[in-house]
Coordinates of N, CA, C and O in Angstrom, one line a residue:
M268 N 85.8 -0.9 125.7 CA 85.0 0.3 124.5 C 84.3 0.9 125.6 O 84.3 2.1 124.7
V269 N 83.4 0.9 126.4 CA 82.5 1.6 126.9 C 83.4 2.7 127.7 O 83.4 4.1 127.8
L270 N 84.3 2.2 128.9 CA 84.9 2.7 129.5 C 85.9 4.1 128.5 O 85.9 4.9 128.4
A271 N 86.4 3.5 126.9 CA 87.2 4.5 126.4 C 85.9 5.6 126.0 O 86.1 6.9 126.3
G272 N 84.7 5.2 125.9 CA 83.8 6.2 125.3 C 83.3 7.0 126.5 O 83.4 8.3 126.3
Y273 N 83.4 6.8 127.9 CA 83.2 7.6 128.8 C 84.4 8.7 129.1 O 84.0 9.5 129.3
I274 N 85.7 8.0 129.0 CA 86.9 9.2 128.8 C 86.5 10.1 128.5 O 86.6 11.3 128.5
Y275 N 86.3 9.6 126.9 CA 86.5 10.5 125.9 C 85.9 11.6 126.1 O 85.5 12.8 125.7
V276 N 84.3 11.5 126.3 CA 83.1 12.0 127.2 C 83.5 13.5 128.0 O 83.1 14.5 127.6
A277 N 83.9 12.8 128.6 CA 84.5 13.2 129.9 C 85.2 14.5 129.6 O 85.8 16.0 130.3
L278 N 86.3 14.1 128.9 CA 87.4 15.3 128.4 C 86.9 16.0 127.5 O 87.1 17.3 127.8
I279 N 85.8 15.7 126.3 CA 85.4 16.3 126.0 C 84.6 18.0 126.5 O 84.4 18.9 125.9
V280 N 83.9 17.0 127.7 CA 83.2 17.9 128.5 C 84.1 19.4 129.0 O 83.7 20.2 128.7
V281 N 84.8 18.6 129.6 CA 85.8 19.7 130.5 C 86.5 20.7 128.8 O 86.7 21.6 129.0
L282 N 86.9 20.5 128.2 CA 87.1 21.2 126.7 C 85.9 22.1 126.1 O 86.4 23.7 125.9
M283 N 84.4 21.6 126.3 CA 83.7 22.4 126.3 C 83.4 23.5 127.1 O 83.3 24.7 126.7
L284 N 83.4 23.2 128.6 CA 83.7 23.7 129.6 C 84.6 25.3 129.0 O 84.8 26.1 129.8
F285 N 86.2 24.9 128.9 CA 87.1 25.7 128.8 C 86.4 26.8 127.5 O 86.5 27.6 127.5
Q286 N 86.2 26.4 126.3 CA 85.6 27.3 125.1 C 84.8 28.1 125.9 O 84.8 29.0 125.6
A287 N 84.0 27.4 126.7 CA 82.8 28.5 127.1 C 83.2 29.7 128.0 O 82.6 30.7 127.9
C288 N 84.2 29.1 128.7 CA 85.0 30.4 129.5 C 85.8 31.1 128.8 O 85.6 32.6 128.8
M289 N 86.6 30.6 127.7 CA 87.1 31.6 126.6 C 85.8 32.6 126.2 O 86.5 34.0 126.2
A290 N 84.7 31.5 125.6 CA 83.7 32.6 124.9 C 83.5 33.5 126.0 O 83.1 34.9 125.6
A291 N 83.3 33.4 127.1 CA 82.3 34.5 127.9 C 83.8 35.3 128.3 O 83.4 36.2 129.5
G292 N 85.4 35.0 128.5 CA 86.0 36.5 128.7 C 87.0 36.2 129.7 O 87.3 36.5 130.1
A293 N 87.0 34.8 129.9 CA 88.1 34.1 130.5 C 89.7 34.1 130.4 O 89.4 34.5 129.0
P294 N 90.7 34.8 131.0 CA 91.6 35.6 130.4 C 92.5 34.2 129.8 O 93.7 34.3 130.5
W295 N 92.1 33.6 129.3 CA 93.4 31.9 128.9 C 93.7 32.0 127.7 O 94.1 30.9 126.8
G296 N 93.8 33.0 126.9 CA 94.2 33.2 125.5 C 95.4 32.3 125.1 O 95.8 32.0 124.2
H297 N 96.5 32.2 126.4 CA 97.9 31.8 126.4 C 97.7 30.4 126.2 O 98.8 29.5 126.1
L298 N 96.3 29.3 126.4 CA 96.4 28.5 126.4 C 95.4 27.9 125.2 O 94.8 26.4 125.4
A299 N 95.4 28.5 124.3 CA 94.6 28.4 123.2 C 94.9 29.0 121.6 O 95.8 30.1 122.0
N300 N 94.9 28.4 121.1 CA 95.5 28.8 119.6 C 96.3 29.2 119.4 O 97.3 30.5 118.5
G301 N 97.5 28.7 120.0 CA 99.1 29.0 120.0 C 99.6 29.7 120.8 O 100.6 30.3 120.7
G302 N 98.6 30.5 121.6 CA 99.1 31.6 122.7 C 98.9 32.7 122.3 O 99.5 33.7 122.5
K303 N 98.7 33.0 120.8 CA 98.2 34.1 120.0 C 98.1 35.6 120.8 O 97.9 36.3 120.3
W304 N 96.8 35.0 121.5 CA 96.3 36.0 122.5 C 96.1 35.8 123.5 O 95.1 35.2 124.3
P305 N 97.2 36.3 124.0 CA 97.6 36.5 125.6 C 96.2 36.9 126.4 O 95.7 38.0 125.8
G306 N 95.6 36.9 127.6 CA 94.2 37.3 128.5 C 93.4 36.9 127.4 O 93.3 36.1 127.1
R307 N 92.6 37.9 127.4 CA 90.9 37.4 127.1 C 91.2 37.4 125.3 O 91.9 38.1 124.7
L308 N 90.4 36.7 124.5 CA 90.4 36.4 123.5 C 89.4 37.6 122.8 O 88.4 38.4 123.1
P309 N 89.9 38.4 121.6 CA 89.1 39.5 120.9 C 87.7 38.3 120.4 O 87.4 37.5 120.6
V310 N 87.2 39.6 120.7 CA 85.8 39.0 120.4 C 85.5 37.9 119.6 O 84.8 37.1 119.5
F311 N 86.1 38.6 118.1 CA 85.8 37.4 117.0 C 86.4 36.3 117.3 O 85.7 34.8 116.9
M312 N 87.3 36.3 118.2 CA 87.6 34.9 118.5 C 87.1 33.7 119.7 O 87.0 32.9 119.6
R313 N 86.0 34.7 119.9 CA 85.2 34.2 121.2 C 83.6 33.7 120.8 O 83.3 32.8 121.2
F314 N 84.0 34.2 119.5 CA 82.3 33.7 119.0 C 83.5 32.1 118.5 O 82.6 31.4 118.2
A315 N 84.6 32.2 117.3 CA 85.2 31.4 117.2 C 85.0 30.2 118.5 O 85.1 28.8 118.0
A316 N 85.2 30.9 119.6 CA 85.3 29.6 120.9 C 83.8 28.9 121.2 O 84.0 27.8 121.3
V317 N 82.9 29.5 120.7 CA 81.5 28.9 120.8 C 81.9 27.8 119.8 O 80.7 26.5 119.8
G318 N 81.9 28.4 118.5 CA 81.7 27.1 117.6 C 82.6 25.9 117.8 O 82.4 24.9 117.3
Q319 N 83.7 26.1 118.2 CA 84.6 24.9 118.8 C 83.8 24.4 119.6 O 84.4 22.9 119.8
G320 N 83.4 24.8 121.0 CA 82.6 24.2 121.8 C 81.2 23.1 121.0 O 81.6 22.3 121.4
A321 N 80.5 23.8 120.5 CA 80.1 23.2 119.6 C 80.7 22.0 118.4 O 79.9 21.0 118.4
I322 N 81.7 21.7 118.1 CA 82.1 20.9 117.1 C 82.6 19.7 118.2 O 82.4 18.7 118.0
L323 N 83.0 20.2 119.6 CA 83.7 19.0 120.3 C 82.4 18.5 121.0 O 83.0 17.6 121.1
G324 N 81.0 18.9 120.9 CA 79.9 18.7 121.2 C 79.8 17.5 120.1 O 79.5 16.1 121.1
L325 N 79.9 17.8 119.0 CA 79.5 16.9 118.0 C 80.4 15.6 117.9 O 79.7 14.3 118.1
M326 N 81.5 15.9 118.2 CA 82.8 15.0 118.3 C 82.3 14.1 119.6 O 82.6 12.5 119.3
G327 N 81.8 14.6 120.6 CA 82.1 13.6 121.6 C 80.9 12.9 121.5 O 80.5 11.7 122.1
W328 N 79.6 13.6 120.7 CA 78.3 12.2 120.7 C 78.7 11.4 119.1 O 78.3 10.4 119.9
A329 N 79.6 11.8 118.4 CA 80.3 10.6 117.3 C 80.9 9.3 118.3 O 80.5 8.1 118.1
M330 N 81.6 9.9 119.3 CA 82.6 9.0 119.8 C 81.3 8.0 121.0 O 81.6 7.2 121.0
A331 N 80.6 8.8 121.5 CA 79.8 8.1 122.4 C 78.8 7.2 121.8 O 78.3 6.1 122.1
A332 N 78.4 7.6 120.6 CA 77.8 6.7 119.7 C 78.5 5.4 119.4 O 77.8 4.3 119.6
R333 N 79.5 5.5 119.0 CA 80.8 4.1 118.5 C 81.3 3.5 119.9 O 80.7 2.1 119.6
A334 N 80.8 4.2 121.2 CA 80.4 3.2 122.5 C 79.4 2.7 122.5 O 79.5 1.6 123.6
G335 N 78.6 3.0 121.8 CA 77.3 2.6 122.1 C 76.2 3.2 123.4 O 75.4 2.6 123.9
L336 N 76.9 4.7 124.2 CA 76.7 4.8 124.8 C 75.0 5.8 124.7 O 74.4 6.5 125.8
V337 N 75.0 6.5 123.4 CA 74.0 7.1 123.2 C 73.2 6.7 121.6 O 74.0 5.9 120.8
T338 N 72.1 7.3 121.1 CA 72.0 7.3 119.8 C 72.7 7.0 118.7 O 73.6 7.5 118.5
A339 N 72.7 6.0 118.1 CA 73.4 5.4 116.9 C 73.9 6.7 116.0 O 72.5 7.0 115.6
L340 N 74.9 7.1 115.8 CA 75.0 8.1 114.4 C 75.8 7.4 113.1 O 75.9 5.9 113.3
P341 N 75.3 8.1 111.9 CA 76.1 7.2 110.8 C 77.6 7.2 111.3 O 78.4 8.0 111.9
V342 N 78.4 6.4 111.0 CA 79.3 5.9 111.2 C 80.4 6.9 110.4 O 81.8 6.8 111.3
W343 N 80.6 7.6 109.6 CA 81.0 8.3 109.2 C 81.2 9.4 110.3 O 82.6 10.1 110.0
T344 N 80.4 9.7 110.9 CA 80.5 10.8 112.2 C 82.1 10.5 113.4 O 82.7 11.3 113.3
F345 N 82.0 9.0 113.2 CA 82.6 8.8 114.2 C 84.0 8.8 113.8 O 85.2 9.4 114.5
W346 N 84.4 8.5 111.9 CA 85.9 9.0 111.4 C 86.1 10.2 111.6 O 87.1 10.5 111.4
A347 N 84.8 10.9 111.3 CA 85.7 12.1 110.9 C 86.2 13.2 112.6 O 86.8 13.7 112.3
A348 N 85.2 12.7 113.5 CA 85.8 13.0 115.3 C 87.2 12.4 115.3 O 87.6 13.0 115.8
F349 N 87.4 11.1 115.1 CA 88.5 10.5 115.1 C 89.6 11.1 114.2 O 91.1 11.6 114.8
A350 N 89.8 11.8 113.3 CA 90.2 12.8 112.3 C 90.4 13.7 112.7 O 92.0 14.3 113.0
V351 N 89.5 14.5 113.4 CA 89.9 15.9 114.1 C 90.5 15.5 115.2 O 91.6 16.4 115.6
T352 N 90.1 14.5 116.3 CA 91.0 14.3 116.9 C 92.3 14.0 116.8 O 93.2 14.6 117.5
V353 N 92.7 13.4 115.8 CA 94.4 13.3 115.6 C 94.9 14.4 115.4 O 96.2 14.9 116.2
L354 N 94.4 14.9 114.5 CA 94.9 16.6 114.0 C 95.2 17.2 115.5 O 96.1 18.2 115.2
T355 N 94.1 17.0 116.0 CA 94.4 18.3 117.3 C 95.4 17.8 118.0 O 96.2 18.7 118.5
C356 N 95.6 16.7 118.2 CA 97.1 16.1 119.2 C 97.9 16.7 118.5 O 99.0 17.1 119.6
V357 N 98.2 16.3 117.4 CA 99.2 16.5 116.7 C 99.7 18.3 117.0 O 100.7 18.9 117.3
A358 N 98.4 19.0 116.5 CA 98.7 20.7 117.0 C 98.9 20.8 118.0 O 99.9 21.8 118.4
N359 N 98.3 19.9 119.0 CA 98.6 20.6 120.4 C 99.8 19.9 120.8 O 100.5 20.9 122.0
L360 N 100.6 19.2 120.5 CA 101.8 18.5 120.9 C 102.9 19.5 120.6 O 104.2 19.7 120.3
A361 N 102.6 20.2 118.7 CA 103.8 21.2 118.4 C 103.2 22.3 118.4 O 103.8 23.3 117.9
T362 N 102.2 22.9 119.4 CA 102.0 24.4 119.6 C 103.1 25.1 119.9 O 104.1 24.6 120.7
P363 N 103.5 26.5 119.4 CA 104.4 27.0 120.4 C 104.3 27.7 121.4 O 105.3 28.1 122.3
S364 N 103.3 27.6 122.2 CA 102.7 27.8 123.4 C 102.9 26.7 124.4 O 102.5 26.3 124.6
R365 N 104.0 27.0 125.1 CA 104.5 25.9 126.4 C 102.9 25.6 127.1 O 102.8 24.7 127.4
P366 N 102.6 26.5 127.9 CA 101.4 26.3 128.5 C 100.8 25.2 128.1 O 99.8 24.6 128.4
E367 N 100.3 25.6 126.9 CA 99.3 25.2 126.2 C 99.3 23.5 125.7 O 98.9 22.5 125.8
R368 N 100.7 23.3 125.2 CA 101.3 22.2 125.0 C 101.3 21.5 126.5 O 101.2 19.9 126.3
M369 N 101.1 21.8 127.1 CA 101.3 21.2 128.7 C 100.5 20.7 128.9 O 100.2 19.4 129.6
L370 N 99.1 21.5 128.8 CA 98.0 21.4 129.5 C 97.5 20.3 128.4 O 97.1 19.6 128.9
W371 N 97.2 20.6 127.1 CA 96.1 19.9 126.0 C 96.9 18.7 125.4 O 96.1 18.3 125.0
G372 N 98.0 19.2 125.3 CA 99.3 17.9 124.9 C 98.8 16.3 125.4 O 98.3 15.9 124.1
P373 N 98.8 16.5 126.9 CA 98.9 15.2 127.5 C 96.8 14.8 127.1 O 96.3 13.6 127.2
V374 N 96.4 15.7 127.3 CA 94.7 15.9 127.4 C 94.3 14.9 125.7 O 93.4 14.0 125.4
T375 N 95.0 15.4 124.9 CA 94.4 15.4 123.6 C 95.3 14.1 123.3 O 94.5 13.2 122.4
V376 N 96.2 13.2 123.9 CA 97.0 12.2 123.4 C 95.9 11.3 124.0 O 95.7 9.8 123.5
V377 N 95.3 11.1 125.5 CA 94.6 10.4 125.9 C 92.9 10.7 124.9 O 92.0 9.2 124.5
L378 N 92.6 11.6 124.6 CA 91.5 11.5 123.8 C 91.6 11.1 122.5 O 90.9 10.0 122.1
T379 N 93.3 10.8 121.7 CA 93.4 9.9 120.5 C 93.4 8.6 121.2 O 93.0 7.9 120.0
L380 N 94.2 8.3 122.3 CA 93.7 6.9 122.6 C 92.8 6.1 122.5 O 92.5 5.0 122.2
C381 N 92.1 7.1 123.5 CA 90.3 6.6 123.4 C 89.8 6.6 122.0 O 88.6 5.3 121.9
G382 N 89.8 7.4 120.8 CA 89.7 7.1 120.1 C 89.9 5.9 119.0 O 89.4 5.2 118.7
L383 N 91.0 5.9 119.4 CA 91.7 4.4 118.5 C 91.4 3.1 119.5 O 90.7 2.4 118.6
R384 N 91.0 3.1 120.4 CA 90.6 1.9 121.1 C 89.1 1.8 120.6 O 88.3 0.6 120.5
L385 N 88.3 2.7 120.2 CA 86.6 3.0 119.9 C 86.7 2.1 118.4 O 86.0 1.5 117.5
A386 N 87.8 2.8 117.6 CA 88.2 2.1 116.0 C 88.4 0.9 116.3 O 87.8 0.0 115.1
W387 N 89.2 0.5 117.4 CA 89.2 -1.3 116.9 C 88.0 -1.9 117.5 O 88.5 -3.2 117.9
G388 N 87.5 -1.3 118.3 CA 86.1 -2.1 119.0 C 85.5 -2.6 118.1 O 84.7 -3.4 118.1

């Protein structure tokens, strides 16, 4: 169970760094949001990337708490993070952006599997 927590948190850190780079203007729009904004994101979406990064951090904390790696949080935070993880997985596997699907699809599948392991732990 602890390993699943470490894997989940490591992947969340990667996703948070990706969002931070997008917010800073990295030209990776084709890898997010269904590829709607190729190149650099518009300013309002850069602010959204900051918010998404914050949500990812909270999700990582909730999963790490479930795995016993950090201070415990209310159990509902784990289930909320798990639900968002599953929905994100479905969205990344169904996105019309092939590059996004190829990059983030496998990552979100692993996140979902780690979440399932933590749910059953």
